[in-house]
């Protein structure tokens, strides 16, 4: 019996084309493609659309239903495409609109849907809208962005003259002086990413028109980047300065503003009404559970689900780049809170990785001795919760953080600026690099490891960022078809979601299992019940259940395991769980 063998028949893993029922996305699995690092087709070292087209067989074999494509729009790439200069053009580095149409058609032919990344909190400063806006104070598009004069009594450009004391997500002030007009513009992110003023109805109208253009072209929905930042509090008050920092925390005033839900409901009416089979996902940093219910309540007609950030912020210390170790059970407790919060109304997005997060097996698992076991244990506990799972490219292979040793290895604007800030504040270079080595976004952006050739099969040229050297053994060619591989285990998890209604539709109930490292929960749908046990630690622990739980699962059938089961006794519900061992049991319909 192989380590990842299914212990009860679940059928051959295969793609399950999403239908057009209103909640089809509940049984779907989404795969994020970060095009720059997915597959290069022309040897320039940067992934592109034709490269993605050449790898669709991989996604079809995996069995995913939806592909979320990170930004491919025209951009100067100050933030790797999240700074858009033309919403209705493909950046030449990625290809052409014809390439896009071919990719979309090929996905649809395989039964997969395509979701675009919608970045409308801000544009590039090279977008024609902003070029016009900054051209003069009386330009008709001046009010399309947030412009403010210097503080009263202060000279523009003087330290502290910025309209507010807010700190940018990428360090420094959120305000940039335009010397020609003597006014400042707001940029919550990079200086080349000015924020759109959603208070102006012309801005919203232009955004909705653009969205309809893409839907008319055939795309199947949007992942909405930082969508809860589009409504700001009009007073723009200063934020509280904490911990000796130079700038204040403006988040309470630029996130979740007073018109946010109004804007999202208007967007739904103007863009999505009358169109079937779409999926909408809102990225909402800092969102609370109560707010998430509002966003995802179907009756409110805003978005289908949100990305929340609680669990991927647990290990942040004084800063993101000074992480702290998690206590046993801390990750499971956070995920459980969100399961409970949206149990009756709304819907969860289930993820551990994306283009903004380091690799989960390095962060939450063990990328050394227990690499495969921890990668599959994390996948088991995530995919079998209530919600729609998201797989980030390479996660299905168990890709790890890269061993970058110097700041020159990094490309990400956030990482480079954070390093400079750390060193300027007196941190040792080694310590600043160590923080990046654990938490940089670049770890998710190293090229997908397709094979063991020089650049992992990603490009025939020089990759824009270095390939992780462990591609010599950690790659798709080694894993596809190997029943013991991380990839084939992911296929089995996806097949379970497609074939077992309890996975997509069932309720969620956390179970006390003795040791806090054991994440145990039940899923129930009608008479069908599923039990998931995942030991999220490197030590062996024996589950200890309350009497009623033990009795309820006494006759359960083993369904899936990520480690070999030596004999029938070892497969019993109460058997000890080895390091990073996950087991799944079922009581099927009678």
Coordinates of C-alpha atoms in Angstrom, one line a residue:
X1 CA 0.0 0.0 0.0
X2 CA 1.5 3.4 -1.0
X3 CA 1.8 6.2 1.5
X4 CA -0.8 8.3 -0.1
X5 CA -3.2 5.5 -1.1
X6 CA -6.9 6.1 -0.9
X7 CA -8.2 3.7 1.7
X8 CA -11.7 3.5 0.3
X9 CA -12.8 3.8 -3.2
X10 CA -13.2 7.4 -4.3
X11 CA -12.9 6.8 -8.0
X12 CA -10.2 7.9 -10.4
X13 CA -9.3 11.6 -9.9
X14 CA -10.5 13.6 -12.8
X15 CA -11.6 17.1 -13.6
X16 CA -15.2 17.9 -12.7
X17 CA -16.5 20.7 -14.9
X18 CA -18.2 23.4 -12.9
X19 CA -21.9 23.8 -13.7
X20 CA -24.0 27.0 -13.7
X21 CA -26.0 26.4 -10.6
X22 CA -25.9 29.5 -8.4
X23 CA -23.5 28.1 -5.9
X24 CA -21.4 25.9 -8.2
X25 CA -18.3 27.3 -6.7
X26 CA -18.9 25.5 -3.4
X27 CA -17.7 22.3 -5.0
X28 CA -15.0 23.9 -7.1
X29 CA -11.3 24.1 -6.5
X30 CA -9.4 27.3 -7.7
X31 CA -5.8 27.3 -8.9
X32 CA -3.9 30.6 -9.0
X33 CA -1.5 31.2 -11.9
X34 CA 1.1 33.9 -11.4
X35 CA 2.0 34.2 -15.1
X36 CA 5.4 35.8 -14.6
X37 CA 6.6 32.6 -12.9
X38 CA 4.4 29.9 -14.4
X39 CA 5.9 29.1 -17.8
X40 CA 8.0 31.0 -20.3
X41 CA 7.4 30.3 -24.0
X42 CA 9.8 32.6 -25.7
X43 CA 13.0 32.4 -23.8
X44 CA 13.0 35.9 -22.3
X45 CA 13.0 34.5 -18.7
X46 CA 9.4 35.8 -17.9
X47 CA 6.4 33.5 -17.9
X48 CA 3.6 34.4 -20.4
X49 CA 0.2 33.4 -21.7
X50 CA 1.5 31.0 -24.3
X51 CA 3.5 29.3 -21.6
X52 CA 0.4 29.0 -19.5
X53 CA -1.4 27.5 -22.5
X54 CA 1.3 24.8 -22.8
X55 CA 0.7 23.7 -19.2
X56 CA -3.1 23.3 -19.2
X57 CA -2.8 19.5 -19.3
X58 CA -1.1 19.7 -15.9
X59 CA -4.1 21.7 -14.5
X60 CA -6.6 19.4 -16.2
X61 CA -4.9 16.3 -14.7
X62 CA -4.9 17.9 -11.3
X63 CA -8.6 18.4 -11.6
X64 CA -9.1 22.1 -10.8
X65 CA -12.3 23.9 -11.9
X66 CA -11.2 27.5 -12.0
X67 CA -7.9 29.3 -12.9
X68 CA -7.3 32.7 -11.3
X69 CA -4.9 34.6 -13.4
X70 CA -2.8 37.3 -11.7
X71 CA -2.6 40.6 -13.5
X72 CA -1.6 40.4 -17.2
X73 CA -2.6 44.0 -18.1
X74 CA -0.2 46.6 -19.5
X75 CA 2.0 47.8 -16.7
X76 CA 5.4 49.3 -15.9
X77 CA 5.7 46.5 -13.3
X78 CA 6.6 48.6 -10.3
X79 CA 4.7 46.0 -8.3
X80 CA 4.8 43.1 -10.7
X81 CA 1.7 44.0 -12.6
X82 CA -0.5 45.2 -9.8
X83 CA 0.2 48.7 -11.1
X84 CA -1.9 48.8 -14.2
X85 CA -1.5 51.4 -17.0
X86 CA -4.2 50.0 -19.3
X87 CA -7.0 47.7 -18.1
X88 CA -8.0 46.6 -21.6
X89 CA -4.6 45.7 -23.0
X90 CA -2.3 42.7 -22.4
X91 CA 1.2 43.7 -21.4
X92 CA 3.6 42.7 -24.3
X93 CA 5.8 40.7 -21.8
X94 CA 2.8 38.3 -21.4
X95 CA 1.6 38.3 -25.0
X96 CA -1.4 39.6 -26.9
X97 CA -5.2 39.7 -26.7
X98 CA -5.2 36.9 -29.3
X99 CA -3.0 34.8 -27.0
X100 CA -5.4 35.5 -24.1
X101 CA -8.5 34.6 -26.2
X102 CA -6.8 31.3 -27.2
X103 CA -5.9 30.5 -23.5
X104 CA -9.5 31.3 -22.4
X105 CA -11.0 29.1 -25.2
X106 CA -8.6 26.2 -24.3
X107 CA -9.6 26.5 -20.6
X108 CA -13.3 26.4 -21.5
X109 CA -12.8 23.5 -23.7
X110 CA -11.3 21.6 -20.7
X111 CA -14.3 22.5 -18.5
X112 CA -12.3 25.1 -16.6
X113 CA -13.3 28.7 -15.8
X114 CA -11.0 31.7 -15.9
X115 CA -11.0 34.5 -13.2
X116 CA -9.2 37.7 -13.8
X117 CA -7.4 39.8 -11.1
X118 CA -9.3 43.0 -10.7
X119 CA -7.1 45.8 -9.3
X120 CA -9.2 48.9 -9.0
X121 CA -8.2 50.5 -5.7
X122 CA -5.3 52.1 -7.6
X123 CA -3.8 52.3 -11.0
X124 CA -0.3 52.9 -12.3
X125 CA 0.9 56.5 -12.3
X126 CA 1.4 55.9 -16.0
X127 CA -2.3 55.2 -16.6
X128 CA -3.9 57.8 -18.9
X129 CA -6.4 58.6 -16.2
X130 CA -3.7 59.6 -13.8
X131 CA -1.6 61.4 -16.5
X132 CA -4.6 63.6 -17.1
X133 CA -5.4 64.0 -13.4
X134 CA -1.9 65.3 -12.5
X135 CA -1.7 67.5 -15.6
X136 CA -3.5 70.4 -13.9
X137 CA -5.6 71.2 -10.8
X138 CA -8.6 72.0 -13.0
X139 CA -8.4 68.9 -15.3
X140 CA -11.7 67.1 -15.5
X141 CA -10.0 63.9 -14.1
X142 CA -8.3 65.7 -11.2
X143 CA -11.0 64.3 -8.9
X144 CA -10.5 60.8 -10.2
X145 CA -7.7 60.4 -7.6
X146 CA -7.1 61.7 -4.0
X147 CA -5.3 65.0 -4.2
X148 CA -4.7 67.2 -1.1
X149 CA -2.7 70.3 -0.3
X150 CA 0.0 70.4 2.3
X151 CA -1.0 70.7 6.0
X152 CA -2.1 74.2 6.9
X153 CA 0.8 76.5 7.6
X154 CA 3.4 74.2 6.1
X155 CA 5.3 74.3 2.9
X156 CA 4.8 71.5 0.3
X157 CA 7.7 69.1 0.5
X158 CA 8.6 70.1 4.1
X159 CA 9.0 67.1 6.4
X160 CA 5.6 66.5 8.1
X161 CA 3.7 68.5 5.5
X162 CA 2.0 65.5 4.1
X163 CA -1.9 65.7 4.4
X164 CA -1.9 62.8 6.9
X165 CA 0.7 60.8 8.8
X166 CA -0.3 57.5 7.2
X167 CA 2.3 54.9 6.5
X168 CA 2.3 53.1 3.2
X169 CA 2.1 49.3 3.0
X170 CA 5.4 49.4 1.3
X171 CA 7.0 51.7 3.9
X172 CA 7.2 55.5 4.0
X173 CA 4.4 58.0 3.6
X174 CA 1.2 57.3 1.7
X175 CA 1.5 60.8 0.1
X176 CA 3.7 61.9 -2.7
X177 CA 4.3 65.5 -3.6
X178 CA 3.6 66.6 -7.2
X179 CA 6.0 69.5 -7.6
X180 CA 4.1 71.0 -10.6
X181 CA 0.9 71.6 -8.7
X182 CA 2.2 71.7 -5.1
X183 CA -0.3 69.1 -4.0
X184 CA 0.1 65.5 -2.8
X185 CA -1.6 62.4 -4.2
X186 CA -2.5 59.3 -2.1
X187 CA -0.9 56.0 -2.7
X188 CA -1.5 53.3 -0.1
X189 CA 1.0 51.0 -1.8
X190 CA 4.0 52.0 -4.0
X191 CA 4.5 55.6 -5.1
X192 CA 3.7 54.5 -8.6
X193 CA 0.3 53.2 -7.5
X194 CA -2.0 56.2 -6.9
X195 CA -5.4 55.5 -5.3
X196 CA -8.5 55.9 -7.4
X197 CA -11.2 58.1 -5.8
X198 CA -14.3 55.9 -5.7
X199 CA -16.4 58.8 -4.3
X200 CA -16.4 60.1 -7.9
X201 CA -19.3 58.3 -9.8
X202 CA -17.4 58.7 -13.1
X203 CA -14.6 56.5 -11.7
X204 CA -17.0 53.8 -10.7
X205 CA -18.7 54.0 -14.1
X206 CA -15.4 53.6 -15.9
X207 CA -14.4 50.6 -13.7
X208 CA -17.8 48.9 -14.3
X209 CA -17.5 49.5 -18.1
X210 CA -14.1 47.8 -18.1
X211 CA -15.4 44.9 -16.1
X212 CA -18.3 44.3 -18.5
X213 CA -15.8 44.4 -21.4
X214 CA -13.9 41.5 -19.9
X215 CA -17.1 39.5 -19.1
X216 CA -18.3 40.0 -22.6
X217 CA -15.0 38.6 -23.8
X218 CA -15.8 35.4 -21.9
X219 CA -14.1 35.6 -18.5
X220 CA -15.9 34.0 -15.6
X221 CA -15.4 36.3 -12.8
X222 CA -13.0 38.4 -10.8
X223 CA -10.7 38.2 -7.8
X224 CA -10.9 41.8 -6.5
X225 CA -7.6 43.1 -5.1
X226 CA -7.8 44.9 -1.7
X227 CA -11.4 45.7 -2.5
X228 CA -12.2 46.8 1.0
X229 CA -9.9 49.8 0.6
X230 CA -11.9 51.5 -2.1
X231 CA -14.0 53.5 0.4
X232 CA -12.0 56.0 2.6
X233 CA -13.3 58.0 5.5
X234 CA -13.6 61.5 4.0
X235 CA -12.0 63.3 6.9
X236 CA -8.7 61.5 6.3
X237 CA -7.7 61.9 10.0
X238 CA -4.2 61.1 11.2
X239 CA -3.5 57.6 12.5
X240 CA -2.1 56.6 15.8
X241 CA 1.7 56.4 15.9
X242 CA 2.8 53.3 17.8
X243 CA 6.1 51.6 18.9
X244 CA 8.4 54.5 18.1
X245 CA 7.4 54.4 14.4
X246 CA 7.7 57.5 12.3
X247 CA 4.3 57.2 10.6
X248 CA 0.8 56.6 11.9
X249 CA -1.6 53.7 11.3
X250 CA -4.2 54.9 8.8
X251 CA -5.8 51.5 8.3
X252 CA -8.9 52.4 10.4
X253 CA -9.6 55.3 8.0
X254 CA -8.8 53.9 4.6
X255 CA -10.2 50.3 5.1
X256 CA -13.9 49.4 5.3
X257 CA -15.0 52.9 4.7
X258 CA -18.6 54.1 5.1
X259 CA -19.7 53.5 1.4
X260 CA -17.9 50.2 0.9
X261 CA -21.0 48.0 0.9
X262 CA -22.9 50.5 -1.2
X263 CA -20.2 50.4 -3.8
X264 CA -20.1 46.6 -3.9
X265 CA -23.8 46.3 -4.2
X266 CA -23.8 48.9 -7.0
X267 CA -21.0 46.9 -8.8
X268 CA -23.2 43.8 -8.5
X269 CA -26.1 45.6 -10.1
X270 CA -24.1 47.3 -12.8
X271 CA -21.8 44.4 -13.8
X272 CA -23.0 41.0 -12.6
X273 CA -26.8 41.0 -12.7
X274 CA -28.2 38.8 -15.5
X275 CA -24.9 36.8 -16.0
X276 CA -24.9 33.2 -14.8
X277 CA -22.0 31.0 -13.7
X278 CA -19.7 33.7 -12.4
X279 CA -17.5 33.7 -9.3
X280 CA -16.5 36.8 -7.3
X281 CA -13.9 36.9 -4.6
X282 CA -13.0 39.9 -2.6
X283 CA -9.5 40.3 -1.1
X284 CA -10.2 42.1 2.2
X285 CA -7.2 42.7 4.5
X286 CA -8.1 43.3 8.1
X287 CA -11.7 42.2 7.6
X288 CA -13.5 41.0 10.7
X289 CA -15.8 38.0 10.9
X290 CA -18.9 40.1 11.2
X291 CA -17.9 42.1 8.1
X292 CA -17.1 38.9 6.2
X293 CA -20.7 37.8 6.8
X294 CA -22.0 41.0 5.3
X295 CA -19.7 40.7 2.3
X296 CA -20.7 37.1 1.5
X297 CA -24.4 37.0 2.6
X298 CA -26.1 36.0 -0.7
X299 CA -29.1 38.2 0.1
X300 CA -26.9 41.3 0.1
X301 CA -25.5 40.6 -3.4
X302 CA -21.9 41.7 -2.9
X303 CA -19.3 39.0 -3.5
X304 CA -19.4 35.2 -3.2
X305 CA -16.5 34.9 -0.8
X306 CA -13.6 36.9 0.7
X307 CA -10.0 36.3 1.4
X308 CA -9.4 37.0 5.1
X309 CA -5.9 37.4 6.6
X310 CA -6.1 36.4 10.2
X311 CA -4.4 33.0 9.8
X312 CA -1.6 34.4 7.6
X313 CA -0.9 37.1 10.1
X314 CA -0.6 34.9 13.2
X315 CA 3.1 34.6 12.9
X316 CA 3.8 38.3 12.4
X317 CA 5.9 39.6 15.3
X318 CA 6.8 43.3 15.8
X319 CA 6.7 43.4 12.0
X320 CA 5.9 40.9 9.2
X321 CA 9.6 40.3 8.7
X322 CA 10.3 39.6 12.3
X323 CA 8.1 36.5 12.6
X324 CA 7.3 34.5 15.7
X325 CA 6.8 30.7 16.1
X326 CA 3.2 29.6 16.4
X327 CA 1.9 27.7 19.4
X328 CA 0.5 24.2 18.8
X329 CA -3.1 24.5 17.7
X330 CA -2.9 28.2 17.0
X331 CA -3.4 27.9 13.2
X332 CA -6.3 25.4 13.7
X333 CA -7.9 27.7 16.2
X334 CA -7.9 30.6 13.8
X335 CA -9.3 28.5 11.0
X336 CA -12.0 27.1 13.3
X337 CA -13.1 30.6 14.3
X338 CA -13.7 31.5 10.7
X339 CA -15.5 28.2 10.0
X340 CA -17.9 28.9 12.9
X341 CA -18.3 32.6 12.0
X342 CA -19.6 31.8 8.5
X343 CA -21.4 28.6 9.4
X344 CA -24.9 29.9 8.9
X345 CA -24.4 32.8 6.4
X346 CA -21.6 33.4 3.9
X347 CA -18.7 31.4 2.6
X348 CA -15.0 30.8 3.3
X349 CA -12.1 31.0 0.9
X350 CA -9.6 28.3 2.0
X351 CA -5.9 29.1 1.4
X352 CA -2.5 29.0 2.8
X353 CA -0.5 30.3 -0.1
X354 CA -0.8 32.9 -2.8
X355 CA 1.6 35.4 -4.6
X356 CA 1.8 37.5 -1.4
X357 CA 2.6 34.7 1.1
X358 CA 5.7 32.5 1.6
X359 CA 5.5 28.8 0.9
X360 CA 3.2 27.1 3.4
X361 CA 5.3 23.9 3.9
X362 CA 8.2 26.1 4.9
X363 CA 6.0 28.4 7.0
X364 CA 3.4 26.2 8.7
X365 CA 4.9 22.7 8.0
X366 CA 8.4 21.1 8.0
X367 CA 10.3 21.5 4.7
X368 CA 13.1 19.2 5.9
X369 CA 12.6 15.7 7.5
X370 CA 8.8 15.8 7.2
X371 CA 8.5 17.7 3.9
X372 CA 6.0 15.4 2.1
X373 CA 4.0 14.5 5.2
X374 CA 3.6 18.1 6.3
X375 CA 2.7 19.3 2.8
X376 CA 0.0 16.7 2.5
X377 CA -1.3 17.1 6.1
X378 CA -1.7 20.8 5.6
X379 CA -3.5 20.1 2.4
X380 CA -5.8 17.6 4.0
X381 CA -6.9 19.9 6.9
X382 CA -7.4 22.8 4.5
X383 CA -9.2 21.2 1.6
X384 CA -11.7 19.3 3.7
X385 CA -13.0 22.3 5.6
X386 CA -16.2 24.1 4.5
X387 CA -15.3 26.6 1.8
X388 CA -13.7 26.9 -1.6
X389 CA -10.0 25.8 -1.7
X390 CA -7.3 27.7 -3.5
X391 CA -4.1 26.2 -4.7
X392 CA -1.2 28.5 -5.5
X393 CA 1.0 27.3 -8.4
X394 CA 3.6 24.9 -7.1
X395 CA 1.8 24.3 -3.9
X396 CA 0.5 21.0 -5.4
X397 CA 4.1 20.0 -5.6
X398 CA 5.1 21.0 -2.1
X399 CA 7.4 23.8 -3.3
X400 CA 9.4 25.4 -0.6
X401 CA 10.9 28.8 0.3
X402 CA 14.0 29.6 -1.7
X403 CA 17.5 29.7 0.0
X404 CA 18.1 33.4 -0.9
X405 CA 21.2 34.5 1.0
X406 CA 21.5 38.2 0.0
X407 CA 19.3 41.2 -0.7
X408 CA 20.5 41.0 -4.3
X409 CA 18.5 37.8 -4.7
X410 CA 15.2 39.5 -4.1
X411 CA 13.0 41.3 -6.6
X412 CA 9.8 42.2 -4.7
X413 CA 9.3 45.9 -4.0
X414 CA 7.9 45.2 -0.5
X415 CA 10.9 43.1 0.4
X416 CA 13.5 45.5 -0.9
X417 CA 12.0 48.4 0.9
X418 CA 11.5 46.5 4.1
X419 CA 15.2 45.4 4.0
X420 CA 16.3 49.0 3.6
X421 CA 14.1 50.2 6.4
X422 CA 15.4 47.4 8.7
X423 CA 19.0 48.2 8.0
X424 CA 18.4 52.0 8.3
X425 CA 16.9 51.4 11.8
X426 CA 20.1 49.7 12.9
X427 CA 19.3 46.0 12.3
X428 CA 22.2 43.8 11.2
X429 CA 22.3 42.9 7.6
X430 CA 22.2 39.2 8.4
X431 CA 19.0 39.7 10.6
X432 CA 17.3 41.7 7.9
X433 CA 18.0 39.0 5.3
X434 CA 16.9 36.3 7.7
X435 CA 13.5 38.0 8.0
X436 CA 13.1 38.0 4.2
X437 CA 14.2 34.4 4.1
X438 CA 11.2 33.4 6.1
X439 CA 8.5 35.9 4.9
X440 CA 9.3 37.5 1.6
X441 CA 6.7 37.4 -1.2
X442 CA 9.4 36.3 -3.6
X443 CA 9.4 32.8 -2.2
X444 CA 6.0 32.3 -3.9
X445 CA 7.3 33.9 -7.1
X446 CA 10.2 31.6 -7.9
X447 CA 9.5 29.7 -11.1
X448 CA 7.3 26.6 -11.0
X449 CA 9.5 23.6 -10.9
X450 CA 8.5 21.4 -13.9
X451 CA 11.6 19.2 -14.2
X452 CA 15.2 18.8 -13.1
X453 CA 16.8 20.6 -16.0
X454 CA 18.9 23.8 -15.5
X455 CA 16.0 26.2 -15.0
X456 CA 13.4 23.6 -14.0
X457 CA 11.8 23.6 -17.4
X458 CA 10.5 27.1 -16.8
X459 CA 12.5 28.9 -19.5
X460 CA 15.3 28.4 -22.1
X461 CA 16.7 31.8 -21.1
X462 CA 17.7 33.4 -17.8
X463 CA 14.8 33.5 -15.4
X464 CA 13.7 36.8 -14.0
X465 CA 14.2 35.5 -10.5
X466 CA 16.3 32.5 -9.6
X467 CA 14.9 29.0 -9.6
X468 CA 14.9 27.1 -6.3
X469 CA 17.9 24.7 -6.5
X470 CA 15.8 21.9 -4.9
X471 CA 14.1 21.6 -8.3
X472 CA 16.7 18.8 -8.9
X473 CA 14.4 16.5 -6.9
X474 CA 11.3 18.6 -6.2
X475 CA 9.5 18.9 -9.6
X476 CA 6.4 18.0 -11.5
X477 CA 8.1 15.4 -13.8
X478 CA 9.1 13.4 -10.7
X479 CA 5.7 13.6 -9.1
X480 CA 3.0 13.3 -11.8
X481 CA 2.0 9.6 -11.9
X482 CA 3.8 8.7 -8.7
X483 CA 1.1 7.5 -6.2
X484 CA 3.3 8.6 -3.3
X485 CA 3.8 12.2 -4.5
X486 CA 2.3 15.4 -3.2
X487 CA 0.8 16.1 -6.6
X488 CA -1.1 12.8 -6.7
X489 CA -2.3 13.4 -3.1
X490 CA -3.8 16.7 -4.2
X491 CA -5.6 15.0 -7.0
X492 CA -7.2 12.7 -4.5
X493 CA -8.3 15.6 -2.3
X494 CA -9.8 17.4 -5.3
X495 CA -11.6 14.2 -6.4
X496 CA -13.1 13.9 -2.9
X497 CA -14.6 17.4 -3.2
X498 CA -16.1 16.6 -6.5
X499 CA -17.5 13.1 -5.6
X500 CA -18.6 13.5 -2.0
X501 CA -21.3 16.1 -1.4
X502 CA -20.4 16.1 2.3
X503 CA -17.1 17.9 1.4
X504 CA -18.7 20.7 -0.5
X505 CA -22.0 21.0 1.3
X506 CA -21.5 19.6 4.8
X507 CA -21.5 21.4 8.1
X508 CA -18.2 21.8 10.1
X509 CA -17.7 20.9 13.7
X510 CA -14.4 21.0 15.5
X511 CA -13.7 18.0 17.8
X512 CA -11.5 18.0 20.9
X513 CA -8.9 15.3 20.3
X514 CA -6.6 15.6 23.3
X515 CA -3.4 17.2 22.1
X516 CA -3.7 20.8 20.7
X517 CA -1.5 19.8 17.7
X518 CA -4.3 17.5 16.5
X519 CA -6.8 19.4 14.3
X520 CA -9.9 17.2 14.3
X521 CA -13.2 18.0 12.8
X522 CA -16.4 16.5 11.5
X523 CA -18.3 17.3 8.3
X524 CA -22.0 16.3 8.1
X525 CA -24.4 16.3 5.1
X526 CA -27.6 14.3 5.6
X527 CA -26.6 10.8 6.7
X528 CA -23.1 11.1 5.4
X529 CA -20.4 12.0 7.9
X530 CA -16.7 12.7 7.4
X531 CA -14.0 12.8 10.1
X532 CA -10.7 14.5 9.5
X533 CA -7.7 14.0 11.8
X534 CA -4.5 16.0 11.1
X535 CA -1.4 16.0 13.4
X536 CA 0.1 19.4 12.6
X537 CA 3.4 18.7 14.5
X538 CA 6.6 16.7 14.2
X539 CA 5.8 14.5 17.2
X540 CA 3.5 11.4 17.6
X541 CA 0.2 12.1 19.4
X542 CA -2.6 9.7 20.3
X543 CA -6.1 11.1 19.8
X544 CA -8.3 11.3 22.9
X545 CA -12.0 11.7 22.2
X546 CA -15.0 12.3 24.4
X547 CA -17.1 9.1 24.8
X548 CA -19.9 10.2 22.5
X549 CA -17.4 11.1 19.7
X550 CA -15.6 7.8 20.1
X551 CA -18.8 5.9 19.9
X552 CA -20.1 7.8 16.9
X553 CA -17.0 6.9 14.9
X554 CA -16.4 3.4 16.1
X555 CA -17.5 1.8 12.8
X556 CA -16.1 4.4 10.4
X557 CA -14.4 3.4 7.2
X558 CA -10.9 4.7 6.4
X559 CA -11.1 6.9 3.3
X560 CA -7.8 8.7 2.9
X561 CA -4.4 8.8 4.6
X562 CA -1.1 10.6 3.9
X563 CA 1.0 7.9 5.4
X564 CA 1.2 4.1 5.0
X565 CA -1.1 2.1 7.2
X566 CA 0.8 -1.0 8.4
X567 CA -2.3 -2.9 9.4
X568 CA -6.0 -2.6 10.1
X569 CA -5.4 -1.6 13.7
X570 CA -3.2 1.3 12.7
X571 CA -6.1 2.7 10.6
X572 CA -8.5 2.8 13.6
X573 CA -9.8 6.2 14.5
X574 CA -8.1 6.2 17.9
X575 CA -4.7 5.0 16.7
X576 CA -1.7 7.2 17.3
X577 CA -1.0 9.9 14.7
X578 CA 2.6 10.0 13.6
X579 CA 4.5 13.2 12.8
X580 CA 2.4 15.2 10.3
X581 CA 0.0 12.3 9.8
X582 CA -3.5 12.9 8.4
X583 CA -6.3 10.4 8.2
X584 CA -9.9 10.8 6.9
X585 CA -12.8 8.5 7.8
X586 CA -16.3 8.3 6.5
X587 CA -19.7 7.0 7.6
X588 CA -21.4 6.7 4.2
X589 CA -25.1 7.1 3.3
X590 CA -26.9 4.0 4.6

